[in-house]
Amino acid sequence: LVGLHSSRRAAAHESRHNMLLLTCFAVHLEPRLATRAHAAPLFDPLGLEQVQPTAQAHHQLVPAGGAMVAALAAARPEAALAKGGEYGIFEGRIVSLAHPAVMAMMYAATAWAAFTGYQWRQLREIGNQITELKDRKKKHESQLKVLADGEAEAAPPALTAELASLTSQIDELTTTRKELASSDLRAKHYQVGSVILGLGTAFAIEGPVNTFLRAQKLFPGPHLYAGAGVVVCWAMAASLVPLMSKGKDAARTAHIAFNVLALGLFTWQLPTGWDITLKVIKFTKFP
């Protein structure tokens, strides 16, 4: 017990001795630091020696810097980054504007497909019209031949005039058919339809996906519903092509009806699509 008591007293004495040494060192060092702080600066034309800010100044700068950053963040428009940039460029303005840009091209392609489809149908119908006119012309020519064999004095003027009119119509339609046939309308219509079905459907789906990435939700409304209707019409019109190739007139009529409905819904979407595009530009940032 006596030994343990002596060890404790020795440890306490050593601790007090160490504290005394530290106090003396601090008292001895403080005047030097103060003298150095108030001394004339060394020759430093480039400003290489910088005085570090004190702890108190540092604690004063941190709240001020935080307040400045918060003010700048509040002054900027809110960027539509759903996860704070977790999806990277897929939440940016470039990818967000891909949907309206591609769909604008698809609208022009749809109008072009409607034009080429109408011309292709016109080309098909011209052949039937020419055949009908030729049949009527043959009948009139037969009547003239009968009159000529009967040694009639002159052919009736009405019959001759109608025969000339039929000949003129046949020549005109034949010229039109040659012009349309040289344009390769069937191939053009098929190619633009394939682009609409593939690229248009892909980016019609990309638009809602991008919206969900940025906002973590969709916004059901006229634009979304009309877009879904357009895609359904495209799919239904394409599904009728095999029957059309077999000469089914009902399939051709339904194909035209679905495409006309798609173009109508697409046109009705333009105002709402423009409003959404402006919002995307406002609430997104590059890239």
Short mmCIF file of C-alpha atoms in Angstrom, two decimals, residues 63-275:
data_model
loop_
_atom_site.label_atom_id
_atom_site.label_comp_id
_atom_site.label_asym_id
_atom_site.label_seq_id
_atom_site.Cartn_x
_atom_site.Cartn_y
_atom_site.Cartn_z
CA PRO A 63 -21.47 31.63 -42.70
CA ALA A 64 -20.98 34.57 -45.07
CA GLY A 65 -19.89 32.26 -47.90
CA GLY A 66 -22.79 29.92 -47.23
CA ALA A 67 -25.26 32.79 -47.33
CA MET A 68 -23.81 34.01 -50.63
CA VAL A 69 -24.08 30.55 -52.22
CA ALA A 70 -27.66 30.21 -50.99
CA ALA A 71 -28.56 33.61 -52.45
CA LEU A 72 -27.07 32.72 -55.83
CA ALA A 73 -28.91 29.40 -55.85
CA ALA A 74 -32.20 31.10 -55.05
CA ALA A 75 -31.69 33.67 -57.80
CA ARG A 76 -31.26 31.02 -60.52
CA PRO A 77 -34.25 29.17 -62.02
CA GLU A 78 -34.69 25.71 -60.63
CA ALA A 79 -33.12 23.07 -62.86
CA ALA A 80 -35.37 20.10 -63.54
CA LEU A 81 -32.95 17.47 -62.24
CA ALA A 82 -35.01 14.87 -60.47
CA LYS A 83 -32.14 13.18 -58.65
CA GLY A 84 -29.81 16.14 -58.46
CA GLY A 85 -28.01 15.08 -61.61
CA GLU A 86 -27.95 11.36 -60.86
CA TYR A 87 -28.95 10.54 -64.44
CA GLY A 88 -26.44 13.01 -65.88
CA ILE A 89 -26.94 14.09 -69.47
CA PHE A 90 -30.23 12.20 -69.69
CA GLU A 91 -31.78 14.91 -67.51
CA GLY A 92 -30.18 17.77 -69.45
CA ARG A 93 -31.60 20.06 -72.09
CA ILE A 94 -30.16 18.25 -75.11
CA VAL A 95 -31.82 14.90 -74.39
CA SER A 96 -34.99 16.63 -73.15
CA LEU A 97 -35.33 18.52 -76.44
CA ALA A 98 -34.72 15.40 -78.52
CA HIS A 99 -38.39 14.41 -78.23
CA PRO A 100 -39.91 17.66 -79.56
CA ALA A 101 -37.23 17.95 -82.26
CA VAL A 102 -37.72 14.43 -83.59
CA MET A 103 -41.50 14.61 -83.32
CA ALA A 104 -41.50 17.82 -85.35
CA MET A 105 -39.65 15.93 -88.07
CA MET A 106 -42.14 13.08 -87.73
CA TYR A 107 -45.00 15.51 -88.27
CA ALA A 108 -43.42 16.67 -91.52
CA ALA A 109 -42.77 13.03 -92.47
CA THR A 110 -46.42 12.18 -91.73
CA ALA A 111 -47.59 14.97 -94.02
CA TRP A 112 -45.20 13.75 -96.74
CA ALA A 113 -46.43 10.18 -96.28
CA ALA A 114 -50.01 11.38 -96.68
CA PHE A 115 -49.09 13.19 -99.90
CA THR A 116 -47.22 10.25 -101.42
CA GLY A 117 -49.97 7.86 -100.31
CA TYR A 118 -52.60 10.02 -101.98
CA GLN A 119 -50.57 10.14 -105.20
CA TRP A 120 -50.03 6.37 -105.12
CA ARG A 121 -53.77 5.83 -104.73
CA GLN A 122 -54.38 8.28 -107.55
CA LEU A 123 -51.99 6.30 -109.73
CA ARG A 124 -53.92 3.11 -108.98
CA GLU A 125 -57.26 4.76 -109.75
CA ILE A 126 -56.04 6.34 -112.98
CA GLY A 127 -55.57 2.91 -114.47
CA ASN A 128 -59.18 2.02 -113.75
CA GLN A 129 -60.38 5.34 -115.18
CA ILE A 130 -58.39 4.83 -118.38
CA THR A 131 -59.81 1.32 -118.76
CA GLU A 132 -63.36 2.62 -118.34
CA LEU A 133 -62.84 5.43 -120.84
CA LYS A 134 -61.35 3.04 -123.38
CA ASP A 135 -64.40 0.78 -123.09
CA ARG A 136 -66.69 3.72 -123.75
CA LYS A 137 -64.54 4.78 -126.69
CA LYS A 138 -64.76 1.33 -128.23
CA LYS A 139 -68.54 1.45 -128.04
CA HIS A 140 -68.66 4.81 -129.84
CA GLU A 141 -66.21 3.59 -132.45
CA SER A 142 -68.42 0.54 -133.03
CA GLN A 143 -71.42 2.79 -133.52
CA LEU A 144 -69.50 4.88 -136.04
CA LYS A 145 -68.46 1.76 -137.89
CA VAL A 146 -72.06 0.56 -138.08
CA LEU A 147 -73.13 3.93 -139.41
CA ALA A 148 -70.32 3.86 -141.96
CA ASP A 149 -71.29 0.35 -143.15
CA GLY A 150 -74.89 1.51 -143.49
CA GLU A 151 -73.71 4.20 -145.87
CA ALA A 152 -75.04 6.98 -143.67
CA GLU A 153 -74.55 10.42 -145.05
CA ALA A 154 -72.69 11.70 -141.92
CA ALA A 155 -71.99 10.60 -138.36
CA PRO A 156 -74.07 12.31 -135.69
CA PRO A 157 -72.18 15.39 -134.41
CA ALA A 158 -72.85 14.48 -130.78
CA LEU A 159 -71.28 11.05 -131.23
CA THR A 160 -68.24 12.50 -132.94
CA ALA A 161 -67.79 15.17 -130.24
CA GLU A 162 -68.07 12.63 -127.42
CA LEU A 163 -65.57 10.36 -129.13
CA ALA A 164 -63.09 13.24 -129.39
CA SER A 165 -63.65 14.10 -125.73
CA LEU A 166 -62.99 10.53 -124.67
CA THR A 167 -59.80 10.42 -126.71
CA SER A 168 -58.60 13.69 -125.09
CA GLN A 169 -59.32 12.41 -121.56
CA ILE A 170 -57.52 9.15 -122.21
CA ASP A 171 -54.45 10.96 -123.50
CA GLU A 172 -54.41 13.32 -120.51
CA LEU A 173 -54.77 10.54 -117.94
CA THR A 174 -52.13 8.48 -119.71
CA THR A 175 -49.66 11.35 -119.45
CA THR A 176 -50.46 11.84 -115.76
CA ARG A 177 -50.02 8.14 -115.06
CA LYS A 178 -46.60 8.13 -116.72
CA GLU A 179 -45.48 11.09 -114.59
CA LEU A 180 -46.68 9.50 -111.37
CA ALA A 181 -45.21 6.12 -112.26
CA SER A 182 -41.80 7.70 -112.87
CA SER A 183 -41.79 9.12 -109.31
CA ASP A 184 -41.60 5.66 -107.69
CA LEU A 185 -44.32 6.65 -105.23
CA ARG A 186 -44.78 3.21 -103.72
CA ALA A 187 -41.15 2.98 -102.59
CA LYS A 188 -41.19 6.53 -101.21
CA HIS A 189 -44.40 5.93 -99.29
CA TYR A 190 -43.10 2.67 -97.86
CA GLN A 191 -39.76 4.19 -96.81
CA VAL A 192 -41.20 7.24 -95.06
CA GLY A 193 -43.80 5.04 -93.38
CA SER A 194 -41.07 2.79 -92.03
CA VAL A 195 -39.20 5.79 -90.62
CA ILE A 196 -42.35 7.09 -88.92
CA LEU A 197 -43.18 3.69 -87.44
CA GLY A 198 -39.65 3.09 -86.12
CA LEU A 199 -38.24 6.48 -85.17
CA GLY A 200 -41.58 8.08 -84.33
CA THR A 201 -42.64 5.28 -81.98
CA ALA A 202 -39.22 5.22 -80.28
CA PHE A 203 -39.19 8.94 -79.52
CA ALA A 204 -42.87 8.99 -78.63
CA ILE A 205 -41.87 6.67 -75.78
CA GLU A 206 -38.64 8.58 -75.06
CA GLY A 207 -40.59 11.74 -74.22
CA PRO A 208 -42.51 10.34 -71.21
CA VAL A 209 -39.42 8.43 -70.03
CA ASN A 210 -37.37 11.63 -70.04
CA THR A 211 -40.14 13.46 -68.20
CA PHE A 212 -40.18 10.77 -65.52
CA LEU A 213 -36.39 10.95 -65.12
CA ARG A 214 -36.54 14.71 -64.56
CA ALA A 215 -39.73 14.97 -62.48
CA GLN A 216 -40.15 11.43 -61.10
CA LYS A 217 -43.74 11.46 -62.35
CA LEU A 218 -45.80 11.83 -65.51
CA PHE A 219 -48.35 14.52 -66.29
CA PRO A 220 -51.49 12.86 -67.74
CA GLY A 221 -53.32 15.22 -70.03
CA PRO A 222 -54.41 15.90 -73.61
CA HIS A 223 -50.86 15.87 -74.98
CA LEU A 224 -50.02 12.48 -73.48
CA TYR A 225 -53.33 10.89 -74.46
CA ALA A 226 -53.21 12.24 -78.02
CA GLY A 227 -49.63 11.02 -78.39
CA ALA A 228 -50.66 7.53 -77.31
CA GLY A 229 -53.49 7.66 -79.84
CA VAL A 230 -51.08 8.65 -82.62
CA VAL A 231 -48.80 5.69 -81.88
CA VAL A 232 -51.78 3.30 -81.84
CA CYS A 233 -52.96 4.64 -85.21
CA TRP A 234 -49.47 4.15 -86.67
CA ALA A 235 -49.39 0.56 -85.45
CA MET A 236 -52.88 -0.23 -86.75
CA ALA A 237 -52.15 1.31 -90.16
CA ALA A 238 -48.93 -0.70 -90.48
CA SER A 239 -50.69 -3.93 -89.50
CA LEU A 240 -52.98 -3.60 -92.53
CA VAL A 241 -50.16 -3.57 -95.09
CA PRO A 242 -50.15 -7.38 -95.65
CA LEU A 243 -53.87 -7.31 -96.48
CA MET A 244 -53.38 -4.30 -98.73
CA SER A 245 -50.71 -6.17 -100.70
CA LYS A 246 -53.35 -8.85 -101.39
CA GLY A 247 -55.67 -6.28 -102.94
CA LYS A 248 -58.15 -5.90 -100.09
CA ASP A 249 -59.94 -2.59 -100.62
CA ALA A 250 -61.35 -2.61 -97.08
CA ALA A 251 -57.80 -2.79 -95.71
CA ARG A 252 -56.74 0.14 -97.89
CA THR A 253 -59.68 2.20 -96.68
CA ALA A 254 -58.94 1.39 -93.03
CA HIS A 255 -55.23 2.18 -93.59
CA ILE A 256 -56.12 5.61 -94.92
CA ALA A 257 -58.59 6.21 -92.07
CA PHE A 258 -56.02 5.38 -89.37
CA ASN A 259 -53.41 7.62 -90.95
CA VAL A 260 -55.83 10.52 -91.34
CA LEU A 261 -56.79 10.15 -87.66
CA ALA A 262 -53.10 10.06 -86.67
CA LEU A 263 -52.39 13.23 -88.64
CA GLY A 264 -55.40 14.92 -87.05
CA LEU A 265 -54.31 14.02 -83.51
CA PHE A 266 -50.75 15.03 -84.34
CA THR A 267 -51.93 18.44 -85.55
CA TRP A 268 -54.06 18.89 -82.43
CA GLN A 269 -50.96 18.20 -80.31
CA LEU A 270 -48.91 21.06 -81.74
CA PRO A 271 -50.05 23.85 -79.34
CA THR A 272 -49.61 21.77 -76.19
CA GLY A 273 -46.31 20.41 -77.47
CA TRP A 274 -45.00 23.93 -78.01
CA ASP A 275 -45.97 24.95 -74.46
#
